[in-house]
Coordinates of C-alpha atoms and ligand atoms in Angstrom, one line a residue:
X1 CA -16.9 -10.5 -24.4
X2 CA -18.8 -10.3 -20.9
X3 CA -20.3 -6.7 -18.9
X4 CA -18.8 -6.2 -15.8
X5 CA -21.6 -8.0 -14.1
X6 CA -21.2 -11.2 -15.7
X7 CA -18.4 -12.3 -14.4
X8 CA -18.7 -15.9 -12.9
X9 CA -16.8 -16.2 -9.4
X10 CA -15.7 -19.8 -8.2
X11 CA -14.1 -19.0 -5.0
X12 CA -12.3 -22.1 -4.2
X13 CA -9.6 -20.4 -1.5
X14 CA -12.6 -18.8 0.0
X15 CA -13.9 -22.7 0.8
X16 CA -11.2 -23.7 2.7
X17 CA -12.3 -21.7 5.4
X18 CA -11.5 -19.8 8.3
X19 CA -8.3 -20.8 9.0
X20 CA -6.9 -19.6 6.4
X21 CA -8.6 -16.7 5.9
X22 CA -11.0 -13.6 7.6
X23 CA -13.8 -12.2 5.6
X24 CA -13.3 -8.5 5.0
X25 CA -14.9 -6.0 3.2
X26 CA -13.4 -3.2 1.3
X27 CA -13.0 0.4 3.1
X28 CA -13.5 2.4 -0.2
X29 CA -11.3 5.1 -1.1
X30 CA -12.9 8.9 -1.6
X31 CA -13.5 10.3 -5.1
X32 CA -11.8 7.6 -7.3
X33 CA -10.3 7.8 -10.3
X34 CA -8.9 6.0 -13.2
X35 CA -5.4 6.4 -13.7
X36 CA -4.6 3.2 -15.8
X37 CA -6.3 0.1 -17.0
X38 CA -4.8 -2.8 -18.9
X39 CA -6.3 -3.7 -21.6
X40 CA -4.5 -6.9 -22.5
X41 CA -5.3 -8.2 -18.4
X42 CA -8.8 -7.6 -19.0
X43 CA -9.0 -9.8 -21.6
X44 CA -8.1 -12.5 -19.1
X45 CA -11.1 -12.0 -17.8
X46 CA -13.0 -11.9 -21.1
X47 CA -14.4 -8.2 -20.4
X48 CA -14.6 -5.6 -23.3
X49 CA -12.5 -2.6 -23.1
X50 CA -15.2 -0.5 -23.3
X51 CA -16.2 -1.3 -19.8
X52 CA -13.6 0.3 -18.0
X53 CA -15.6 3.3 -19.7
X54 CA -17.9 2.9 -17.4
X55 CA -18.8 4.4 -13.4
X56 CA -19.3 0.8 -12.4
X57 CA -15.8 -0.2 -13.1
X58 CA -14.2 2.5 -11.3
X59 CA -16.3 2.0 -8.3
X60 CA -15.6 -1.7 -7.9
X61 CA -12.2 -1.2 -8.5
X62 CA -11.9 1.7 -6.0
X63 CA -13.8 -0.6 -3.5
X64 CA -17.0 1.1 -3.4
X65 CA -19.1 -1.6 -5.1
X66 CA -18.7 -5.6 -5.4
X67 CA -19.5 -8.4 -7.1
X68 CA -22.2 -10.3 -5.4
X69 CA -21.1 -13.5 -5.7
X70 CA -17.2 -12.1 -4.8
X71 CA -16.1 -13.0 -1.1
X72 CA -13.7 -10.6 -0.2
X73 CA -11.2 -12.1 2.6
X74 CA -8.0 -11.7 3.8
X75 CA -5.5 -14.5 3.7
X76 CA -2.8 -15.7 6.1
X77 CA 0.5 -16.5 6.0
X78 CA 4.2 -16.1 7.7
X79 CA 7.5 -16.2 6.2
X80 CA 11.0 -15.2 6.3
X81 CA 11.9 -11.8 6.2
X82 CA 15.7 -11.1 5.5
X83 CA 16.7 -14.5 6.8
X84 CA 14.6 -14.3 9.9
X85 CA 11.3 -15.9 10.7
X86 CA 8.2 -14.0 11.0
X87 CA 5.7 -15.7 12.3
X88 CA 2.5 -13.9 11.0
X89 CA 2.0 -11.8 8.2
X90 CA -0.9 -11.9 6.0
X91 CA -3.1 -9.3 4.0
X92 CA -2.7 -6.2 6.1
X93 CA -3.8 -4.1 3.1
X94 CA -4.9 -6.6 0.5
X95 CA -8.0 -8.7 -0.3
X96 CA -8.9 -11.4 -2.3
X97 CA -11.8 -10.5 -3.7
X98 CA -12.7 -13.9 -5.5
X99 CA -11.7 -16.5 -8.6
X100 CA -13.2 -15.4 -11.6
X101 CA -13.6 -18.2 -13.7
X102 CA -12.9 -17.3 -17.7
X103 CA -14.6 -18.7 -20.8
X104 CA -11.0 -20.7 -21.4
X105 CA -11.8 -22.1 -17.8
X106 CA -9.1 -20.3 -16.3
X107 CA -9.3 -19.1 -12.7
X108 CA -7.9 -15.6 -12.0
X109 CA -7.5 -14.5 -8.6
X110 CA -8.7 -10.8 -8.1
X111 CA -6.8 -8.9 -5.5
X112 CA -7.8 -5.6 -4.1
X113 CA -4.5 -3.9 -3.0
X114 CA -5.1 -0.9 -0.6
X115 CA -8.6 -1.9 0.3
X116 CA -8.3 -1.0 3.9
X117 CA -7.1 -2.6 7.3
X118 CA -7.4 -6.7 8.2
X119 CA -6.7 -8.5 10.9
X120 CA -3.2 -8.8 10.2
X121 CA -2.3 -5.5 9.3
X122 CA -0.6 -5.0 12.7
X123 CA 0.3 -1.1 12.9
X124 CA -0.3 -0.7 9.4
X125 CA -3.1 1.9 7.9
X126 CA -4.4 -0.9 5.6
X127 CA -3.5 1.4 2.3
X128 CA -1.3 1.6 -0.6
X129 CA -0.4 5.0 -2.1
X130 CA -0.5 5.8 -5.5
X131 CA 3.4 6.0 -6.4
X132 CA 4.1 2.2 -5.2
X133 CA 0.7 1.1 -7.0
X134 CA 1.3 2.5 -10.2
X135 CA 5.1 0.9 -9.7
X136 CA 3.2 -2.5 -9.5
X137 CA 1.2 -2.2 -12.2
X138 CA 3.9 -0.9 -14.6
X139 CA 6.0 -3.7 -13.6
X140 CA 3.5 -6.0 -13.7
X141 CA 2.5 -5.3 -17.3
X142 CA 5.7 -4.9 -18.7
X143 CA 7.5 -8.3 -17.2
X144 CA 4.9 -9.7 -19.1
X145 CA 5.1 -8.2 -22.0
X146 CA 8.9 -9.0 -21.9
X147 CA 7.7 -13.0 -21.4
X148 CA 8.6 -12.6 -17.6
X149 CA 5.4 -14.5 -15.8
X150 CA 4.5 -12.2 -13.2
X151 CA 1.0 -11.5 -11.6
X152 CA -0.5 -9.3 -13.4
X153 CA -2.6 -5.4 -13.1
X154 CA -5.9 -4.8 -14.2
X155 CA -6.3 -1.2 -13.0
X156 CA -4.9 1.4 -10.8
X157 CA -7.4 3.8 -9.2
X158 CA -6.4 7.2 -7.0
X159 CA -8.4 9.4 -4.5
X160 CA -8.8 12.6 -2.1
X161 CA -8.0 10.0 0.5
X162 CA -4.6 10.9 1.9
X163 CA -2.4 8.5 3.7
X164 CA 0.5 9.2 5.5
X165 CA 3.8 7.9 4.7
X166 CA 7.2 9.9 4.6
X167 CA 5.1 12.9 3.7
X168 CA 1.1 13.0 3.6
X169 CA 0.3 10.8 0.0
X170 CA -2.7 10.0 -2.0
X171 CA -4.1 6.5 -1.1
X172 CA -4.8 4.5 -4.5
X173 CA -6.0 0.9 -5.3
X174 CA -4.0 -1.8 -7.5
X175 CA -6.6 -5.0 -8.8
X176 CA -4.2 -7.1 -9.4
X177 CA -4.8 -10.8 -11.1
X178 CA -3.3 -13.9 -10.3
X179 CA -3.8 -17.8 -10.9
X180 CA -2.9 -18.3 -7.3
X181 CA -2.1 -15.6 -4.2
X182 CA -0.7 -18.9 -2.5
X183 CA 3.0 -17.6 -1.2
X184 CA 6.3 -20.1 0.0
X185 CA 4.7 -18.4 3.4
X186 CA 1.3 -19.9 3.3
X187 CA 3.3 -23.2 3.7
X188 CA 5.4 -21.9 6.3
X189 CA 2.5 -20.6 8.6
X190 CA 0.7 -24.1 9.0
X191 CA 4.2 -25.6 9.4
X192 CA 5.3 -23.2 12.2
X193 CA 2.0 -23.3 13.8
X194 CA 2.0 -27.1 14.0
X195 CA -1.1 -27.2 12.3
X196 CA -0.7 -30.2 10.1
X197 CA -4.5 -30.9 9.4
X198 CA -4.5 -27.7 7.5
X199 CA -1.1 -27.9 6.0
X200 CA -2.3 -31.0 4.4
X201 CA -5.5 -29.2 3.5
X202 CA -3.6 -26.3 1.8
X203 CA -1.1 -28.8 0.2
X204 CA -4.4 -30.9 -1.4
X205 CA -5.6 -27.6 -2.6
X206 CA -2.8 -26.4 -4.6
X207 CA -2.3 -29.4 -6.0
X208 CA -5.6 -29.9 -7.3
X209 CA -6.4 -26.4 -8.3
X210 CA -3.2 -25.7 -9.8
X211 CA -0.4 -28.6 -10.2
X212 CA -3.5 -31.0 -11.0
X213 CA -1.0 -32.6 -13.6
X214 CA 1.0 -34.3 -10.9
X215 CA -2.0 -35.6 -9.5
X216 CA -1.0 -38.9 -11.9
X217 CA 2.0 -38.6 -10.6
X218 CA 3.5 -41.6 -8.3
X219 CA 4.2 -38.9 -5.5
X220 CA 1.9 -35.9 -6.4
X221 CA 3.3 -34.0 -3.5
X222 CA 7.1 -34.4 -4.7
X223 CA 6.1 -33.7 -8.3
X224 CA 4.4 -30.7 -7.2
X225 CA 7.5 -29.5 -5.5
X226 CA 9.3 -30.1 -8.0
X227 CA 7.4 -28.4 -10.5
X228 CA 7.9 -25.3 -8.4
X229 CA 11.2 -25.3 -8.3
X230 CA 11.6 -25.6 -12.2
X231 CA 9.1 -22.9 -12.4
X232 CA 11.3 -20.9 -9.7
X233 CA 14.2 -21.4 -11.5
X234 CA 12.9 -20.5 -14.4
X235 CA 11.5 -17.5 -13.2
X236 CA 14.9 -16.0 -11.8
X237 CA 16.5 -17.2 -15.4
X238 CA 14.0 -14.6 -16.9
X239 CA 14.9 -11.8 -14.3
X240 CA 18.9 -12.0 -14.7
X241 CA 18.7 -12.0 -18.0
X242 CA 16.9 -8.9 -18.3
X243 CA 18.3 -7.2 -15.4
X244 CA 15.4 -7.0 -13.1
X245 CA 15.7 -6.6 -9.4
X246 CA 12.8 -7.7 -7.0
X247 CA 14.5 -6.1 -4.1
X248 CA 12.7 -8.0 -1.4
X249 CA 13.0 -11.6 -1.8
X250 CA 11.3 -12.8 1.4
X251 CA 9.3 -15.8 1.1
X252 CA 6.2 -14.2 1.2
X253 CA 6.8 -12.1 -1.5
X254 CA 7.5 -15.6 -3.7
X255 CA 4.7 -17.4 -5.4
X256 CA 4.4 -20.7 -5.8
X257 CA 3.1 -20.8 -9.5
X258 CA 6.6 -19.3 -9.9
X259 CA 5.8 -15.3 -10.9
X260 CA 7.1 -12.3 -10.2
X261 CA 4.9 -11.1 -7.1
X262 CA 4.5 -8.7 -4.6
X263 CA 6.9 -5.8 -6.2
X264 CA 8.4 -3.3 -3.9
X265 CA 11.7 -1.2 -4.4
X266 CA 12.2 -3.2 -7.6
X267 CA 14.7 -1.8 -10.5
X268 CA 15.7 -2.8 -13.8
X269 CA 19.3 -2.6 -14.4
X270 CA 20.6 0.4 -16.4
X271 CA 24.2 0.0 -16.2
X272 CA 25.1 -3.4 -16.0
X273 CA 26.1 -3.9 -11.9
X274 CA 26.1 -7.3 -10.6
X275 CA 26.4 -6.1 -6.8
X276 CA 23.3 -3.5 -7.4
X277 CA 20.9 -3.6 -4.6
X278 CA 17.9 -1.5 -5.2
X279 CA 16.4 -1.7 -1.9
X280 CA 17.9 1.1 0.5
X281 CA 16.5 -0.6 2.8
X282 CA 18.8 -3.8 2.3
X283 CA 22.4 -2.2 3.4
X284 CA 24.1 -5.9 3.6
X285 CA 23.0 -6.6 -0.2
X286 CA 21.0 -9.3 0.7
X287 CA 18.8 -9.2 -2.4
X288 CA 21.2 -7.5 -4.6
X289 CA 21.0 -8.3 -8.5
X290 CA 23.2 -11.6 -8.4
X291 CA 22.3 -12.9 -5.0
X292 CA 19.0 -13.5 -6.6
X293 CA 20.1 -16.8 -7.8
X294 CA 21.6 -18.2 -4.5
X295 CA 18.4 -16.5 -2.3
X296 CA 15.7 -17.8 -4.6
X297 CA 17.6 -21.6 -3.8
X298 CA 17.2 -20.6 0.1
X299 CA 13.8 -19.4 -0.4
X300 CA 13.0 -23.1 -1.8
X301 CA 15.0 -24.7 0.5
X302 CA 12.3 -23.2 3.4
X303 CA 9.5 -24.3 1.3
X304 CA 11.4 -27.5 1.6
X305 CA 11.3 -27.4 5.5
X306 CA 7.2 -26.4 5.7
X307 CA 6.6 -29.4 3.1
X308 CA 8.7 -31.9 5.3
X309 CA 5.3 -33.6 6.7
X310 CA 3.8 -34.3 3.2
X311 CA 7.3 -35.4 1.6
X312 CA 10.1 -37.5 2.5
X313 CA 13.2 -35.3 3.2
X314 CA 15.9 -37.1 1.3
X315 CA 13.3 -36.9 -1.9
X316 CA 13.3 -33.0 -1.0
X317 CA 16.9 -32.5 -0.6
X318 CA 17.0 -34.5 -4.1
X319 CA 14.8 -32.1 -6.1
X320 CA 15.9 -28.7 -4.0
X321 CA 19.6 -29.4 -6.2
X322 CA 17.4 -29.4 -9.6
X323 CA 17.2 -25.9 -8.8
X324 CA 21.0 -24.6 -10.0
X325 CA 21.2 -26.8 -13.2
X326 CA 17.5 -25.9 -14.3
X327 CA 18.4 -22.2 -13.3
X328 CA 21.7 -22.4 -15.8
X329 CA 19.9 -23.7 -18.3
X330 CA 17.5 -21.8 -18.7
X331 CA 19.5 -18.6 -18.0
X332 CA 21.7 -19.8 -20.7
X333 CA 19.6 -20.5 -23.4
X334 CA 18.1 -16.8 -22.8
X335 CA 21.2 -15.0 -23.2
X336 CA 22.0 -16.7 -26.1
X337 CA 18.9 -15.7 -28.3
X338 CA 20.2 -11.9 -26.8
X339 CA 23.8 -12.6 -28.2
X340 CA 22.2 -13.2 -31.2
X341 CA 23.2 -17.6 -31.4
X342 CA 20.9 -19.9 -32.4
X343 CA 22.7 -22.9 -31.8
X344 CA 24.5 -23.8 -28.5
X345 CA 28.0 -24.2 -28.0
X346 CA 30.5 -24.7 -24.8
X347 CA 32.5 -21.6 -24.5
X348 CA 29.1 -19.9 -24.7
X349 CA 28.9 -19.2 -20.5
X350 CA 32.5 -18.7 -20.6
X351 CA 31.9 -15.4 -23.9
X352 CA 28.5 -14.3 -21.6
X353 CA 30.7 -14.1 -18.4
X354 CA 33.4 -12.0 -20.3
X355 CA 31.4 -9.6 -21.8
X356 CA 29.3 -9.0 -18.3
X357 CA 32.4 -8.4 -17.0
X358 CA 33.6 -5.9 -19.3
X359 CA 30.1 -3.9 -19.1
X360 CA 30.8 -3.9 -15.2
X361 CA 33.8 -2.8 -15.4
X362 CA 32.7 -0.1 -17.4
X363 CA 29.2 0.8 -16.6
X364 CA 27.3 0.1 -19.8
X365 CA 24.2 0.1 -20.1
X366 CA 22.9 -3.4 -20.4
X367 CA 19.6 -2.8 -22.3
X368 CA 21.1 -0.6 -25.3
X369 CA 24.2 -2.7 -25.5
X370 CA 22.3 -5.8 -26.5
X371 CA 20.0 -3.8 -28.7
X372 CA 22.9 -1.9 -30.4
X373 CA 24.9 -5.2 -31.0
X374 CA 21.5 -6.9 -32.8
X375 CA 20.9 -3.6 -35.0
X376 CA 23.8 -4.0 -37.4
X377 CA 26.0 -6.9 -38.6
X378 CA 28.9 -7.7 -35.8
X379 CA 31.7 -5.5 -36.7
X380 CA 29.2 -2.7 -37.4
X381 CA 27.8 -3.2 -34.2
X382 CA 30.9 -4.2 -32.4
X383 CA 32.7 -0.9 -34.1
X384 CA 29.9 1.1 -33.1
X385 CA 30.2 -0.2 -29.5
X386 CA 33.5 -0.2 -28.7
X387 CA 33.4 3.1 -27.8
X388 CA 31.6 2.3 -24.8
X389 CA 34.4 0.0 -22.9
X390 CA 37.2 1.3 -21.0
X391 CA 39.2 -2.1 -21.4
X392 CA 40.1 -1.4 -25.2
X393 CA 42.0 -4.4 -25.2
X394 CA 39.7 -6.7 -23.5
X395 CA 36.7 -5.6 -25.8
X396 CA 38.7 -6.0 -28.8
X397 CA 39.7 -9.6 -27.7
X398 CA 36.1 -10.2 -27.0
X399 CA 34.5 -9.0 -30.4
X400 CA 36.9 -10.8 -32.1
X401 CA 35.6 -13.9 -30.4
X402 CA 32.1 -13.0 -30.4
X403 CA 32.5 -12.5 -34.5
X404 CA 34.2 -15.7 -34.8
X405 CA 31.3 -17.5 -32.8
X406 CA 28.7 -15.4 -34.9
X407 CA 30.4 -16.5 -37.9
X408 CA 29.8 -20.3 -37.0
X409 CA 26.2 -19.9 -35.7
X410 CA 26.0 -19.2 -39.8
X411 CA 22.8 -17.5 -39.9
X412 CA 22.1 -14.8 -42.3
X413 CA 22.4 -11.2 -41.1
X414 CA 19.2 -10.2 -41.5
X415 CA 17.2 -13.5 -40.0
X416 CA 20.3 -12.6 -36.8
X417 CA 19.0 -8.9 -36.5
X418 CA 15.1 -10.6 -36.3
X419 CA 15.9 -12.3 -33.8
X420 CA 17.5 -10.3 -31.7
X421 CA 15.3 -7.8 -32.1
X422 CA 12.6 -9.9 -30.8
X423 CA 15.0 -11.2 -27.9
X424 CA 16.5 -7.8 -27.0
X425 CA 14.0 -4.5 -25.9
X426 CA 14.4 -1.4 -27.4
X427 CA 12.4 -0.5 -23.9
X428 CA 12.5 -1.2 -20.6
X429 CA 11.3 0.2 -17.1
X430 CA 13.8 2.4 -15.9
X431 CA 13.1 3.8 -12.7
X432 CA 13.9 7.2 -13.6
X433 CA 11.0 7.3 -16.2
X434 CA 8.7 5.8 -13.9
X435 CA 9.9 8.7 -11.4
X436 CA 9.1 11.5 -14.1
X437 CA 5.7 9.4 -14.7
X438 CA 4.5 9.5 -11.2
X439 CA 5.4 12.8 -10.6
X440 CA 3.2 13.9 -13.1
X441 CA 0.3 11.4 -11.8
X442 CA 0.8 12.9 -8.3
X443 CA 0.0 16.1 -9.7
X444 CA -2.5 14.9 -11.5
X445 CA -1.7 14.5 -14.9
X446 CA -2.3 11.0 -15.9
X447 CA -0.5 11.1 -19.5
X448 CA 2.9 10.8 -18.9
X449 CA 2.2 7.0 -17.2
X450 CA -0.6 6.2 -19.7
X451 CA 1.7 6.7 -22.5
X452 CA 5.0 4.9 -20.9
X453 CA 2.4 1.8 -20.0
X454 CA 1.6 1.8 -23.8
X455 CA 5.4 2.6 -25.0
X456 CA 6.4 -0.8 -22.0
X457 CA 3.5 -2.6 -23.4
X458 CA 5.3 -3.1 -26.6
X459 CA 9.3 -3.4 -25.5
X460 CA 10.5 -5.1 -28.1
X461 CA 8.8 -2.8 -31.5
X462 CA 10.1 0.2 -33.0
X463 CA 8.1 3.0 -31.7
X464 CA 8.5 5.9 -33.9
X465 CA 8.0 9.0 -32.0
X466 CA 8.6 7.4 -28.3
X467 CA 12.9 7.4 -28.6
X468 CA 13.7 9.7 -25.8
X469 CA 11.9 6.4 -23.8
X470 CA 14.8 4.4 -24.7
X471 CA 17.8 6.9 -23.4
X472 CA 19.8 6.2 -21.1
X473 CA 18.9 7.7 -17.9
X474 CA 20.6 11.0 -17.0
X475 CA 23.0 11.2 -14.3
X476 CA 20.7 12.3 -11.4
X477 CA 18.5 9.7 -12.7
X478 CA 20.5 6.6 -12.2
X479 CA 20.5 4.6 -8.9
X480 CA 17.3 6.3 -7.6
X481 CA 16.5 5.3 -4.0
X482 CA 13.3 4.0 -4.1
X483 CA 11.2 4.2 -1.0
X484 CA 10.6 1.0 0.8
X485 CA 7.4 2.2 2.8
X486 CA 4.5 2.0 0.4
Ligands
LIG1 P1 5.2 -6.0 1.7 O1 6.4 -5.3 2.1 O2 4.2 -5.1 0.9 O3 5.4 -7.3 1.1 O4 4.3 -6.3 3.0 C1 4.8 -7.1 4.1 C2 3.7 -7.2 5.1 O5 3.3 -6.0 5.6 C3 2.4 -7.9 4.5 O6 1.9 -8.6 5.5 C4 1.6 -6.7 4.2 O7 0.2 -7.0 4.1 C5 1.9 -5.7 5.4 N1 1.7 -4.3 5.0 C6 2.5 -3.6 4.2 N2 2.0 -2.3 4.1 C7 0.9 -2.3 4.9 C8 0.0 -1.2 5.3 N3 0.1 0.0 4.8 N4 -1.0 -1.5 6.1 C9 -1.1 -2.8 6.6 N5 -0.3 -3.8 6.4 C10 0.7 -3.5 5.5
LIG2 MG1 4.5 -8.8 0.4

């Protein structure tokens, strides 16, 4: 276990200059405060719990202090922003503070979210406010405690310093850890920009700092691609089948380790909606829950187009159609371990489609179903739940199915209930619990959120006690527009 101080920084983005990035320092925000740490993400850093105990913690994570051998900078990129090209983004609030290399020999990106205004933070005041950071670190936390890669939150830090968005806010900080910041729009910027020098220099670095396996590869380049969109596809296989919703799918928001990143107006399904979009901000439905599939493939697609001067196009096209069969898979075999199978069989897409279609149809919720039908043996469960469909018939024809298919997957009830347990969460971030949560944190009460991030920390465990976290929302509390500004 290390002090604060001793963390080692290799800062190998930093290197590659100043075309991709401006030095900035942290603006620090007034009177910090702790309002959540993760203790798990600052492990990944090998650092001691107890240190977040400590002023010195606070203060660098409120941007007061720094690391001295940290190199704060801004990085830039473009992308595509609801189909259209933007040609320069970048950090307009964020910085990366440095690569903290770990005693596994890990490198974790440490990203100061908030930390003031950049070069490209265009009319932007450079902060993030405290509802939208604690969102991200919740998220963060949780995906990954539900075997979701995403980037992950080491601390979320408030302040007298007021902001103003809709209303005046509080401005906060989110350190945030990553093995790469590198976005689909990093790519993009060089490539629109005609700067192929440095496109080739950013391509060489991602390679070797994090694909450094297909470096033996005949085609490093193509394998590296590749490798992202298996990763992608995987990624998106994890989301629809736990109902998560990024909500703002540009390419800058995607990473290309292939984690959930940069989390806005996010939402985990409650009841089961294919069509829900939780973005207000997205009336076509863009981004809405199943579009995810189709838009991630566009997303790579444009990565495709920026890579087109390191890699022949016909071998691009080529991999860009692994995407949908690696996607299926994957998606597949996750929703089978939540319907309880452990062996695969044909009509299993054909049962999953059915029964998603019967939830839509009849608005249940899609974390308690799956949890409900694991808890007991099938008819039990299937009795239990019946009550829950509108289509009497159709449910009936479908349990009966669904038992004759448990029946020939032959495993023992108890072993099925394990596993499903382990596959399906009693727990999961619903927005309106986060809402209740952050109202408490705006007023100052930091409980509420510290004890959902502990009760999300653990999704998948009986939490005696924590119950009323698992209910369904109420009413008001479903489809809660979430603010895009933040
Ligand atoms: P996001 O919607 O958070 O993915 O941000 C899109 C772009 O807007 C990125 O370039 C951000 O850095 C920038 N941005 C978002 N909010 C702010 C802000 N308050 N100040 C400056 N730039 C911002
Ligand atoms: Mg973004």
């Amino acid at each position: 276990m290390k002090a604060l101080t001793d963390l080692f920084f290799d800062n190998r983005f930093a290197r590659l200059g100043e075309a991709f990035s401006s030095e900035v320092l942290p603006e620090p925000i007034a009177d910090p405060q702790l309002v959540l740490v993760s203790t798990p993400a600052m492990a990944l850093l090998d650092l001691d719990p107890a240190q977040a105990q400590l002023p010195d913690f606070v203060e660098l994570c409120a941007g007061h202090k720094l690391w001295s051998s940290a190199e704060p900078r801004a990085m830039v990129y473009s992308g595509h922003q609801f189909g259209g090209y933007n040609p320069r983004l970048g950090d307009g609030r964020g910085l990366l503070l440095g690569e903290v290399l770990n005693n596994a020999g890990e490198h974790w990106d440490l990203h100061l979210k908030g930390a003031g205004q950049t070069p490209y933070s265009r009319q932007g005041d450079g902060r993030a406010v405290l509802r939208s950071s604690i969102r991200e670190f919740l998220a963060s936390e949780h995906l990954h405690a539900l075997g979701i890669p995403s980037s992950r939150a080491l601390c979320v830090t408030s302040s007298s310093t007021r902001v103003w968005r809709e209303t005046q806010e509080c401005a906060a900080m989110l350190l945030r850890l990553a093995p790469s910041h590198v976005r689909f729009g990093h790519f993009e910027y060089f490539y629109y920009t005609k700067q192929p020098e440095q496109l080739k220099q950013l391509g060489e670095h991602v390679l070797s700092c994090h694909f450094p396996e297909c470096l033996a590869q005949p085609e490093p380049y193509l394998a590296m691609f590749r490798s992202i969109v298996e990763r992608t596809a995987e990624l998106i296989a994890g989301w629809q089948a736990y109902g998560f919703c990024h909500g703002v799918m540009n390419t800058d928001n995607m990473s290309i380790m292939g984690i959930t990143f940069d989390f806005g107006p996010y939402a985990f399904l409650d009841d089961f909606d294919a069509q829900y979009v939780c973005n207000h901000s997205d009336p076509q439905g863009r981004y809405s829950f199943s579009n995810q599939v189709p838009i991630a493939h566009w997303n790579l697609s444009a990565l495709a187009q920026a890579l087109t001067p390191l890699i022949n196009v016909d071998h691009l096209r080529e991999t860009l159609g692994l995407f949908l069969p690696h996607y299926q898979h994957h998606y597949l075999e996750r929703m089978r371990r939540r319907l309880g199978f452990l062996s695969a069989d044909d009509g299993d897409q054909a049962l999953l489609e059915r029964l998603l279609q019967l939830m839509q149809g009849s608005a249940v919720d899609y974390t308690n179903f799956f949890r409900e039908l694991g808890d007991s043996a099938p008819e039990h469960a299937l009795a239990r739940l019946r009550d829950d469909f509108l289509d009497l018939a159709g449910f009936d024809a479908w349990a009966a199915d669904y038992r004759a298919r448990s029946a020939a997957d032959g495993s023992a009830q108890a072993e099925r209930q394990a596993r499903m347990r382990a596959a399906n969460p009693k727990y999961i971030l619903r927005n309106y619990l986060a809402q209740h949560a952050i109202t408490a944190a705006e007023a100052g009460d930091y409980g509420p959120v510290r004890e959902l991030h502990q009760v999300l920390s653990q999704p998948f465990d009986e939490q005696p006690g924590f119950e009323r976290y698992a209910q369904r929302p109420p009413e008001d509390g479903k489809h809660l527009e979430i603010s895009c500004s933040s």
